[in-house]
Tab-separated table of C-alpha atoms in Angstrom:
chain	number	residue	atom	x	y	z
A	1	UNK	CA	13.557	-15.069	-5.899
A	2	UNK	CA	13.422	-17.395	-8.597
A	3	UNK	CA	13.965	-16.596	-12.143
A	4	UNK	CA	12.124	-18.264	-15.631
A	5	UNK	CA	14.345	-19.141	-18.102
A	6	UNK	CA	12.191	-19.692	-21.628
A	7	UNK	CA	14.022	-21.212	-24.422
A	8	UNK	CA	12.876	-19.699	-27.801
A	9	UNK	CA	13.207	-21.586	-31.417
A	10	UNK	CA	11.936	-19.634	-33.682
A	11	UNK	CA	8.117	-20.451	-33.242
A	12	UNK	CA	5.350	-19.449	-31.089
A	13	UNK	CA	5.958	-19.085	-27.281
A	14	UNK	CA	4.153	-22.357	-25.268
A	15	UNK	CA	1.744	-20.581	-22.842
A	16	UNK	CA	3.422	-20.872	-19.634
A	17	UNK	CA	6.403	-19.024	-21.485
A	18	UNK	CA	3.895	-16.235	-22.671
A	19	UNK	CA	2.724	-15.382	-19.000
A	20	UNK	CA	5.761	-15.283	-17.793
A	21	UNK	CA	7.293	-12.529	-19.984
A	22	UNK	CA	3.368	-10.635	-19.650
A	23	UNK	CA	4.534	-10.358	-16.300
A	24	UNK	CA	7.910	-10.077	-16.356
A	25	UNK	CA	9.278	-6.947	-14.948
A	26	UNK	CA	12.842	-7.554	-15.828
A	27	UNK	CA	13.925	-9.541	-19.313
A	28	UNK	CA	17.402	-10.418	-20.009
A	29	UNK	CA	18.501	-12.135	-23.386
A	30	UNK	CA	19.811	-11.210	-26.212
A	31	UNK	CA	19.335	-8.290	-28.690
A	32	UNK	CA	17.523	-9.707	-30.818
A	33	UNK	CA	15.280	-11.887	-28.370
A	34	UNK	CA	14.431	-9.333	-26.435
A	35	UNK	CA	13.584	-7.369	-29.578
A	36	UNK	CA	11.230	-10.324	-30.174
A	37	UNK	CA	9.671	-10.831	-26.636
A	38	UNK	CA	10.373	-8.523	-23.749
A	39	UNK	CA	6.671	-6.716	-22.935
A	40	UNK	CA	6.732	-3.227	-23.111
A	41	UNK	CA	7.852	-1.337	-19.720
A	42	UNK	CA	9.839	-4.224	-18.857
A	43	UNK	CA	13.635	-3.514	-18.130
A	44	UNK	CA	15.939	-5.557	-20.254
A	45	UNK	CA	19.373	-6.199	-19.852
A	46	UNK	CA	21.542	-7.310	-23.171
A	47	UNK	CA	23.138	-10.251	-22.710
A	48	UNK	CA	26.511	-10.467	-24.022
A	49	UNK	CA	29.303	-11.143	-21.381
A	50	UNK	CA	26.858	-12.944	-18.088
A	51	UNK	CA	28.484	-10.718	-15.585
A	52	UNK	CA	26.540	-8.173	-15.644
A	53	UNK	CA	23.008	-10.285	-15.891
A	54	UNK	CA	23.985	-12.646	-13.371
A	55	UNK	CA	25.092	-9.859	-11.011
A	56	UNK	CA	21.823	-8.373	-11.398
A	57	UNK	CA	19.937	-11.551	-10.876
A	58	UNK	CA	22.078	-12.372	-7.701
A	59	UNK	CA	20.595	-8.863	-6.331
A	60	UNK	CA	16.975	-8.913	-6.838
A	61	UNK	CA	14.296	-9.696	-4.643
A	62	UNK	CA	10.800	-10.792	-4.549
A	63	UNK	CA	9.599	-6.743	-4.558
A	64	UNK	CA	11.561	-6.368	-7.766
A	65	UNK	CA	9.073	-8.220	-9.360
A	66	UNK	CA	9.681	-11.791	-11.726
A	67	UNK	CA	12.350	-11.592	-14.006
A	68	UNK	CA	12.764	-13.980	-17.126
A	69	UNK	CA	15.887	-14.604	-19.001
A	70	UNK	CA	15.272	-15.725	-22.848
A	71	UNK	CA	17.963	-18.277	-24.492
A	72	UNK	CA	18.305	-20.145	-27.586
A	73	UNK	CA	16.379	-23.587	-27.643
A	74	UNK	CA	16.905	-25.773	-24.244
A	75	UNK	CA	18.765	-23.527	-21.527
A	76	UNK	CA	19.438	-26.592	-20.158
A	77	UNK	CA	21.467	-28.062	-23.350
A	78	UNK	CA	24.543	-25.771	-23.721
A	79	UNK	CA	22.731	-22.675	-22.620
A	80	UNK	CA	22.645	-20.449	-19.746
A	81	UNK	CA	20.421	-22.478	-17.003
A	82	UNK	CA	24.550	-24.042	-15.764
A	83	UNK	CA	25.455	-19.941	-15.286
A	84	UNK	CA	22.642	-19.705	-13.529
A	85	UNK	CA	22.565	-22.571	-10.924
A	86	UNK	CA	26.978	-21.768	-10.652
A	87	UNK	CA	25.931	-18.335	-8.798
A	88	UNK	CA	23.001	-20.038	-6.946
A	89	UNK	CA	20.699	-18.413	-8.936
A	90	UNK	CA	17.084	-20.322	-8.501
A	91	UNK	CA	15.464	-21.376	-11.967
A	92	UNK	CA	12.303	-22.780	-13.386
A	93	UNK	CA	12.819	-23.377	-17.077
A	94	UNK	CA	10.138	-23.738	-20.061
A	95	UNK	CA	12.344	-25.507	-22.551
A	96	UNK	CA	12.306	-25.344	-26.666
A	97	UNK	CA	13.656	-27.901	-28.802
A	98	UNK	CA	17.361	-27.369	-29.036
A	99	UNK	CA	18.886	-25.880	-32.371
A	100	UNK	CA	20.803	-29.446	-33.125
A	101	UNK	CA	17.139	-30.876	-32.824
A	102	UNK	CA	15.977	-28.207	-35.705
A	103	UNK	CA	18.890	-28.367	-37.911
A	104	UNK	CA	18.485	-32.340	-37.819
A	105	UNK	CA	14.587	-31.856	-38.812
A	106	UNK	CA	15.504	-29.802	-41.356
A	107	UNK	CA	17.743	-31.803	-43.204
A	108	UNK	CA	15.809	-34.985	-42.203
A	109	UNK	CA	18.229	-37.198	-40.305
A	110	UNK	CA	17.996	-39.172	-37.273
A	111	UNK	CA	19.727	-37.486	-34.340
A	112	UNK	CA	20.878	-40.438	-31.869
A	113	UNK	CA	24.292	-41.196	-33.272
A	114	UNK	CA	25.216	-37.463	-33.054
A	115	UNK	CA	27.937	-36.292	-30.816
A	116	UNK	CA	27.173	-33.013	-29.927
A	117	UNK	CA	30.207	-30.581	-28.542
A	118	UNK	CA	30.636	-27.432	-27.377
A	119	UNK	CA	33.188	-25.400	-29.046
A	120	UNK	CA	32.792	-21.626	-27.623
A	121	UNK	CA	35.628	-20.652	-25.432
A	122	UNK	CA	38.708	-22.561	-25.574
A	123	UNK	CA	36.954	-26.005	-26.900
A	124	UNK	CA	37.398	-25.332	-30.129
A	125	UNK	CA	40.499	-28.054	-30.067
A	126	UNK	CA	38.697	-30.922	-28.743
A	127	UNK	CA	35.951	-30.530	-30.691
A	128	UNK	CA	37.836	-30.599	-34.195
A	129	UNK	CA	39.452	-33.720	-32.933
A	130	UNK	CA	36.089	-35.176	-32.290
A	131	UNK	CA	34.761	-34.199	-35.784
A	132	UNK	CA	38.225	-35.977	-37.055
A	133	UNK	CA	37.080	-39.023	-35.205
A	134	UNK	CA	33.341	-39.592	-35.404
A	135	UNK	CA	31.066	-39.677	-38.141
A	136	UNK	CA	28.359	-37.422	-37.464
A	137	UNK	CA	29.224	-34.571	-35.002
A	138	UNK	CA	27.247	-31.149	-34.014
A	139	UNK	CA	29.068	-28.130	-33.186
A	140	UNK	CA	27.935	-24.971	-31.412
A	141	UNK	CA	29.380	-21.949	-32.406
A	142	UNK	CA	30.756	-18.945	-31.514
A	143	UNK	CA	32.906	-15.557	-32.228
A	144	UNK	CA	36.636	-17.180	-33.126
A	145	UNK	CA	35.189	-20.767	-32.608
A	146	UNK	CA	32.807	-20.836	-35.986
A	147	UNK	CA	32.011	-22.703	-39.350
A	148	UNK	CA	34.893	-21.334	-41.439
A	149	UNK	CA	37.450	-22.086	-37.749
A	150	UNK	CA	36.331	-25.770	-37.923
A	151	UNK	CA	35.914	-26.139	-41.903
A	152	UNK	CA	40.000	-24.711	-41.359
A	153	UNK	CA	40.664	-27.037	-38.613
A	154	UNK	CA	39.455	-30.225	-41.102
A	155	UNK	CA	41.353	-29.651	-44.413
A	156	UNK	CA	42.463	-33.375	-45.036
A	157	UNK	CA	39.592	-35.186	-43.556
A	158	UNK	CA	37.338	-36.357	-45.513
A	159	UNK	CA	33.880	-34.395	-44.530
A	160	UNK	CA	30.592	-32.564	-45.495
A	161	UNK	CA	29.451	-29.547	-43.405
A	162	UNK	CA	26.314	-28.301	-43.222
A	163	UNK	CA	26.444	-24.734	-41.584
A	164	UNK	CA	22.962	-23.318	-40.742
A	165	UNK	CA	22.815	-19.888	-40.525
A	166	UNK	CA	20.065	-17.780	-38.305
A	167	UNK	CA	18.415	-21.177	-37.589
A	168	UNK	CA	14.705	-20.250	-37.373
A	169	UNK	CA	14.721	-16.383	-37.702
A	170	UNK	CA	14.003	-14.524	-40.711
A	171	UNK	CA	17.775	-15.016	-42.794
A	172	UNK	CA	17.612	-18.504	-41.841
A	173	UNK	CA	20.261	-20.007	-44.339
A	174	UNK	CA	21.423	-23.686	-44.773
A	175	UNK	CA	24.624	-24.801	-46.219
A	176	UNK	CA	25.961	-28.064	-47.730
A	177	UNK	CA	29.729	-27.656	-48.420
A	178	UNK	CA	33.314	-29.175	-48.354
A	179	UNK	CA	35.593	-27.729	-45.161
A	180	UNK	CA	37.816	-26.609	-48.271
A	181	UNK	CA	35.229	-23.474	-49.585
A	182	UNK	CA	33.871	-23.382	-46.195
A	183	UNK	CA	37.138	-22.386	-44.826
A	184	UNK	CA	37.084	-19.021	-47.195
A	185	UNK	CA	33.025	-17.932	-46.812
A	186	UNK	CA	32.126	-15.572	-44.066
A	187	UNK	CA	29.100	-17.004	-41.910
A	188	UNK	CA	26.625	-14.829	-40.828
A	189	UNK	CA	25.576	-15.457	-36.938
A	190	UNK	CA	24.026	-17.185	-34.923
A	191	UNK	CA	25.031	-20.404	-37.023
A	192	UNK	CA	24.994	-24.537	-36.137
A	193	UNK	CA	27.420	-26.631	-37.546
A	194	UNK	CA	27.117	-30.267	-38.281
A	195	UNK	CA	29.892	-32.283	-39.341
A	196	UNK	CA	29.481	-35.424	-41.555
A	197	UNK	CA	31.709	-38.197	-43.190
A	198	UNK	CA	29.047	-39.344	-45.111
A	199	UNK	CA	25.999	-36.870	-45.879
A	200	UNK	CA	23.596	-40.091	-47.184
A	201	UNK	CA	24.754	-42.902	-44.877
A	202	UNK	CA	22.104	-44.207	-42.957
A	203	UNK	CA	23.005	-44.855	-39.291
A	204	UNK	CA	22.529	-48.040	-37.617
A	205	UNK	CA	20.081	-48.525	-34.619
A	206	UNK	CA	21.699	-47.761	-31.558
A	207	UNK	CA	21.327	-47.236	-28.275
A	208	UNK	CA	23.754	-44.596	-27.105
A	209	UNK	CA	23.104	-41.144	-28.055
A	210	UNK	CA	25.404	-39.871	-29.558
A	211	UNK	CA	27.140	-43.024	-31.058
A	212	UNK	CA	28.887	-46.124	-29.996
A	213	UNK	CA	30.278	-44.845	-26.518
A	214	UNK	CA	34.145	-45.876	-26.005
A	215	UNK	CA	36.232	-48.283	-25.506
A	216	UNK	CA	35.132	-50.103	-28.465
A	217	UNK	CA	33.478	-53.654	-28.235
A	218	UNK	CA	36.218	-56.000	-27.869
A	219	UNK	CA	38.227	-53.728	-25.432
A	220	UNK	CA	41.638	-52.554	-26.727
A	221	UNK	CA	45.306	-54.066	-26.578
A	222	UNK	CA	43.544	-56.938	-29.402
A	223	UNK	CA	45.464	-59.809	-30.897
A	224	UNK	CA	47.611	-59.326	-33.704
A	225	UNK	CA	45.572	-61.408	-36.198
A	226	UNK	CA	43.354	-58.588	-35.527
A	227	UNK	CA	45.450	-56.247	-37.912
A	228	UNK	CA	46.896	-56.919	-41.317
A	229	UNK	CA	50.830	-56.767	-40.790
A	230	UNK	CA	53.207	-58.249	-42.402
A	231	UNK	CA	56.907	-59.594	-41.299
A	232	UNK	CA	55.700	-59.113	-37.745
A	233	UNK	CA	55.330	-55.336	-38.498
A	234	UNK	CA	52.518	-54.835	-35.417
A	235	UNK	CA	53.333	-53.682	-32.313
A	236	UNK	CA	52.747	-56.729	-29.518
A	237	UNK	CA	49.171	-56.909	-27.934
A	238	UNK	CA	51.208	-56.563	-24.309
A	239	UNK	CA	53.694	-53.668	-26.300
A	240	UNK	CA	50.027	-51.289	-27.615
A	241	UNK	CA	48.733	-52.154	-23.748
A	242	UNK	CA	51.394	-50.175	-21.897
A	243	UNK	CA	51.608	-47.834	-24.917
A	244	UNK	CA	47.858	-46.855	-25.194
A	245	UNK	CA	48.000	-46.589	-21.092
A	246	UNK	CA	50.721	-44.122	-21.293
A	247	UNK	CA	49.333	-42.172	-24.197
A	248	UNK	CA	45.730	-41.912	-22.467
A	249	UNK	CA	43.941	-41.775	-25.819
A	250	UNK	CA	40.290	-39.982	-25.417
A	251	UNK	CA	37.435	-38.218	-27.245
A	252	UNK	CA	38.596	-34.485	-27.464
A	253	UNK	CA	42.479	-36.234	-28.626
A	254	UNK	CA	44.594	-36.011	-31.927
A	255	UNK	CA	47.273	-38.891	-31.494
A	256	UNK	CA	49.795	-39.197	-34.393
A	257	UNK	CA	51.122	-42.662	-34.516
A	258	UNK	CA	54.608	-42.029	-35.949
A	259	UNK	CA	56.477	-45.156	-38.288
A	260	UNK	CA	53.111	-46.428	-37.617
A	261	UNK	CA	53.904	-50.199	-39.647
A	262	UNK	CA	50.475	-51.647	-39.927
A	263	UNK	CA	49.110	-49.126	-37.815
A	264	UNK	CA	48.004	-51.168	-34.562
A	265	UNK	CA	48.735	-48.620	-32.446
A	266	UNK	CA	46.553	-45.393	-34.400
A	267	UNK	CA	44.018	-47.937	-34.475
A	268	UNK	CA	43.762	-48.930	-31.229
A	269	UNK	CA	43.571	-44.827	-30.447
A	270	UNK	CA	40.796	-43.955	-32.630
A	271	UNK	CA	38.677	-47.131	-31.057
A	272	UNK	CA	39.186	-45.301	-27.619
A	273	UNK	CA	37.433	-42.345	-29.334
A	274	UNK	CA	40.994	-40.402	-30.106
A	275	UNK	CA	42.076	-38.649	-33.565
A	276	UNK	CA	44.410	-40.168	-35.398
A	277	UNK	CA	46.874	-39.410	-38.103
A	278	UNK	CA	49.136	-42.714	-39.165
A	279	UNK	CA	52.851	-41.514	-40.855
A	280	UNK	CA	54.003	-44.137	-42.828
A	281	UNK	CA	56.535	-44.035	-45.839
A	282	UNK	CA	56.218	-47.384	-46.815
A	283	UNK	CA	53.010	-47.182	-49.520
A	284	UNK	CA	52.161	-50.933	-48.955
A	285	UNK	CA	51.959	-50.445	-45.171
A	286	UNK	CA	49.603	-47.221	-45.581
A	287	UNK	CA	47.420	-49.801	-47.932
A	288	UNK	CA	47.227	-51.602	-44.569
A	289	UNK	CA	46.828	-49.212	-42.256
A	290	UNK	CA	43.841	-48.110	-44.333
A	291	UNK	CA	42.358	-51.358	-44.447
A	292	UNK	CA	42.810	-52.389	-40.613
A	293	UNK	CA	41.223	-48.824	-39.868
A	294	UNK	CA	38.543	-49.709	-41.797
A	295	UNK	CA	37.655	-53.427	-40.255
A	296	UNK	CA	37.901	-51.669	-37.061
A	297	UNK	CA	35.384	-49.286	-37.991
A	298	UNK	CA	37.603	-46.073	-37.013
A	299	UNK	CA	38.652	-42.911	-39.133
A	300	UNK	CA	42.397	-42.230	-39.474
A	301	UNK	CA	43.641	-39.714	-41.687
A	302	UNK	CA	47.028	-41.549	-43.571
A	303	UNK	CA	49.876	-39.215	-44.295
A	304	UNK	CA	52.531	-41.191	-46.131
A	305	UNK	CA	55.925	-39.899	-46.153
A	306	UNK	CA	59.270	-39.794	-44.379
A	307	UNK	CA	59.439	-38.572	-41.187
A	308	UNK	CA	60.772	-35.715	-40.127
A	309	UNK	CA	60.227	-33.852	-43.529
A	310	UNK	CA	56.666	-34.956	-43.502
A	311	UNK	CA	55.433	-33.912	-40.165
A	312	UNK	CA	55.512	-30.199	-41.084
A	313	UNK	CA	52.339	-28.399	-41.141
A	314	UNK	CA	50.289	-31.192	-39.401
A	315	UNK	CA	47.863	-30.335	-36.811
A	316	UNK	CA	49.171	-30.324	-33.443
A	317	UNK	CA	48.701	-33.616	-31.387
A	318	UNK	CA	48.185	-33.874	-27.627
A	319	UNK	CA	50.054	-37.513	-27.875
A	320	UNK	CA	52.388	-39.434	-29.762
A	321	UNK	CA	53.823	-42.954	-30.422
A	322	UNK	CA	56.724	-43.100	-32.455
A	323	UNK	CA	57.212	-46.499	-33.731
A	324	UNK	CA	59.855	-46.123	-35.978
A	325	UNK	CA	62.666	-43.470	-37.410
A	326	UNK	CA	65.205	-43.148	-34.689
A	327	UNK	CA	66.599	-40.461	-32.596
A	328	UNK	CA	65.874	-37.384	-35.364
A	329	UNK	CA	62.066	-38.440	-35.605
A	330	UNK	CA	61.489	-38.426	-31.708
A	331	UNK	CA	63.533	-35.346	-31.498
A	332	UNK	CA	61.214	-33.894	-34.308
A	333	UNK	CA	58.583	-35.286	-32.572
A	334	UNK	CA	59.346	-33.479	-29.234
A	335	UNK	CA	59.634	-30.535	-30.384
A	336	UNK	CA	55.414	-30.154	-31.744
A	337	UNK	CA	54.346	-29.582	-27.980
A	338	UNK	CA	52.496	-32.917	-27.370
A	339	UNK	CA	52.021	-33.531	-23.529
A	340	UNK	CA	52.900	-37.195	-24.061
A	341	UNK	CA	55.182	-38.835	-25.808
A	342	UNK	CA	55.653	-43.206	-25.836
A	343	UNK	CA	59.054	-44.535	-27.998
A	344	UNK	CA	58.935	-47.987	-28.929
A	345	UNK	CA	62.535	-49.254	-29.954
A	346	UNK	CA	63.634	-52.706	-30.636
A	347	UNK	CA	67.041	-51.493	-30.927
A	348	UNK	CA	69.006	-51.002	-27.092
A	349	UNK	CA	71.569	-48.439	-28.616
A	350	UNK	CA	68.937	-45.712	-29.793
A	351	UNK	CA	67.805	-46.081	-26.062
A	352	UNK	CA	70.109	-43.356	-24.730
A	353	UNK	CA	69.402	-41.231	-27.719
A	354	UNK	CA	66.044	-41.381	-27.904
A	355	UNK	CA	65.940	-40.436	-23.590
A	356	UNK	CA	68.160	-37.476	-24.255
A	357	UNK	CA	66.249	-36.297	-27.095
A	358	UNK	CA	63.008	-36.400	-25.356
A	359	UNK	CA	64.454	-34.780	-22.377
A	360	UNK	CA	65.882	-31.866	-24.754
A	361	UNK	CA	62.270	-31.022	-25.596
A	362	UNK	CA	60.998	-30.786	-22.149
A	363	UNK	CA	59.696	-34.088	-21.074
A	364	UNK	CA	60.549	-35.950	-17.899
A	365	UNK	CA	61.193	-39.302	-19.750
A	366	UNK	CA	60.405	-42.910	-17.871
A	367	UNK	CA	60.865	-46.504	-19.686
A	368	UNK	CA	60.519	-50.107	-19.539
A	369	UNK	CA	61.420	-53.066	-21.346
A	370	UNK	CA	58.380	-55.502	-21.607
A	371	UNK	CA	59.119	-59.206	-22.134
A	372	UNK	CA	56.328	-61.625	-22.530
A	373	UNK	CA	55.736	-64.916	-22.233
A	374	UNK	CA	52.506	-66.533	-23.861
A	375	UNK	CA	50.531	-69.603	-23.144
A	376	UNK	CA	50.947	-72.090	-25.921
A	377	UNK	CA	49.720	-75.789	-26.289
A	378	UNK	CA	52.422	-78.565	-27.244
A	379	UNK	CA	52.157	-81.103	-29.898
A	380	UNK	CA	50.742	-83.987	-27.314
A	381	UNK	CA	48.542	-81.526	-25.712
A	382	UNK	CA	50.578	-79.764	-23.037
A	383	UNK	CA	50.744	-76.407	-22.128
A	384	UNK	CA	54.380	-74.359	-22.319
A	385	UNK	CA	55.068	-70.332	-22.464
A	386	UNK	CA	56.231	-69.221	-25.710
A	387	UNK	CA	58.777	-66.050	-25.256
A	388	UNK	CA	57.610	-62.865	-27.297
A	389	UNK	CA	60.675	-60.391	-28.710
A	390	UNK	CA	61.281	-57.824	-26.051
A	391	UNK	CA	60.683	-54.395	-26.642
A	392	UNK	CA	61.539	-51.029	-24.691
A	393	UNK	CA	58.769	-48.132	-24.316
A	394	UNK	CA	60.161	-44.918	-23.454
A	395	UNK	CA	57.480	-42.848	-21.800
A	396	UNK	CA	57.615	-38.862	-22.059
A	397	UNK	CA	55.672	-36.721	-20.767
A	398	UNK	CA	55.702	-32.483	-20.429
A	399	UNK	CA	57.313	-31.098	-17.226
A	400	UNK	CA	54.754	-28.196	-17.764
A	401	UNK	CA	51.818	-30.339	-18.183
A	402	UNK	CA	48.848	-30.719	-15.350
């Protein structure tokens, strides 16, 4: 048989979702939605783990009468209508607005630069790192995956949540606050979160939702007059290609870029939609790095200190370049549980070291060396190749990962 889903926001049922439930014979939500609008001699299931619901869903038949399932906003946006088509369960759906959609209206701000994620169940990693990366992010909520979880997971980011509580229903609470105090309240649920780097900014027009998609305009591996270096402190455009290849930057990412010089490489990661935290001990490098992160329009949270010392108590990355510190920073480095690891040395004797100390940590370690020649015009006019300073990438990467 097939089962109506009706999304509910908080106001009155559309009519096609009030005849359904008048003739519902079995309701499943939950508690308090079915408090709100299962019909009287109606049997209602609680909806809390979907075994149970979807088992009895799978079961019926068209003698058991309809059955309607109630859900939070659009069962089609992060609600139960994927469950349901999974276990072949048939579905019509009456749709509300979505909570994001509500929260947005009630704070007044556009909606189609938003990145919305998902972080119930294990998500709750990639979505921090895509509230460290973009601008304006909306996060769905749940159990161990809520406000004060994510406020937690952004201490030294510079951000403004706004947590709304009961969206809609009677306690309906909304919250402006730094991730700091956030991090120490207790939220009441069902709550929204929406994560913003500047609460006033104005978006540009666009026409992605969600935000610029990735890879940035431009594409990545750019020329070096693209960054602010100094000394030839910038990793080679050919150098970051192979490097940003092997670490696989991505939305969902943290990437710490390790030595990071003018920070080409961080950069590069947070234009291919990554999270990025730049080490640097030098002060007038992290001036740089801040500025060339800036021109390129991406967010990358400077630590500056030396490495190893420094690394200590940073959030876990997924991937890591170290550009700089020798063996003791990639063995420091190899030891945080990263899945990939890329070593760029100048220097042929820290080769060996370097291999063995990635090794130690688990990784099966590969390596080039990458030696460039570039096109370059003559003084009458002719063309010649110009050698570039080779450089050797060791590649690492977990002998445990998928």
């Amino acid at each position: 048989m097939t089962v109506t889903v009706v999304g509910v926001d908080g106001g009155p049922l559309v009519p096609d979702a009030q005849k359904a439930l008048a003739d519902a014979r079995l309701v499943i939500g939950k508690r308090r939605l079915l408090e709100l609008h299962a019909p009287e001699g109606a049997r209602r299931i609680e909806l809390g783990p979907v075994g149970p619901a979807l088992a009895a869903l799978g079961s019926l038949t068209d003698e058991d009468g309809p059955a309607v399932v109630l859900d939070h906003g659009d069962p089609g946006f992060f609600g139960i209508l994927r469950e349901l088509r999974a276990h072949n369960i048939r579905a019509q759906v009456v749709p509300a607005l979505t909570t994001v959609q509500h929260l947005l209206a009630r704070v007044g701000r556009p909606n189609d630069d938003v990145t919305v994620v998902n972080a119930l169940g294990r998500e709750l990693r990639k979505a921090l790192n895509v509230c460290r990366a973009r601008p304006a992010v909306a996060v769905f909520t749940e159990g161990v995956a809520g406000p004060a979880e994510i406020a937690a997971g952004l201490l030294g980011w510079r951000r403004t949540l706004i947590v709304a509580e009961d969206l809609g229903g009677p306690d309906e609470k909304i919250s402006s606050i730094s991730p700091a105090k956030a991090a120490k309240r207790r939220w009441k649920d069902p709550n929204l979160v929406l994560c913003l780097t500047d609460p006033g900014l104005v978006p540009e027009p666009g026409w992605y939702l969600g935000g610029e998609p990735v890879p940035a305009v431009g594409g990545w591996a750019l020329p070096e007059e693209a960054f602010a270096h100094r000394d030839g402190m910038v990793a080679g455009a050919e150098v970051r290609a192979v490097a940003l290849a092997r670490l696989a930057p991505r939305p969902g990412m943290l990437v710490w870029d390790v030595g990071a010089g003018s920070g080409a490489i961080g950069v590069e990661c947070g234009r291919l939609g990554a999270a990025v935290i730049a080490v640097e001990r030098n002060p007038v490098h992290t001036m740089r790095i801040v500025a060339n992160a800036v021109n390129h329009g991406v967010d990358v949270r400077m630590v500056e200190g030396e490495a190893p010392a420094v690394l200590s108590g940073l959030p876990t990355p997924d991937a890591v370049y170290v550009g700089g510190g020798g063996p003791k920073v990639v063995e420091a480095c190899a030891a945080v549980g990263a899945e990939r690891v890329v070593v760029g040395l100048n220097a042929l004797d820290e080769v060996a070291s370097c291999r063995n100390a990635l090794r130690a940590g688990g990784y099966q370690v590969d390596g080039c060396q990458l030696t460039a020649a570039r096109l370059s015009t003559l003084a009458d006019g002719s063309s010649t190749l110009t050698a570039v300073n080779p450089t050797t990438l060791l590649f690492g990467r977990r002998e445990d990962a998928g």
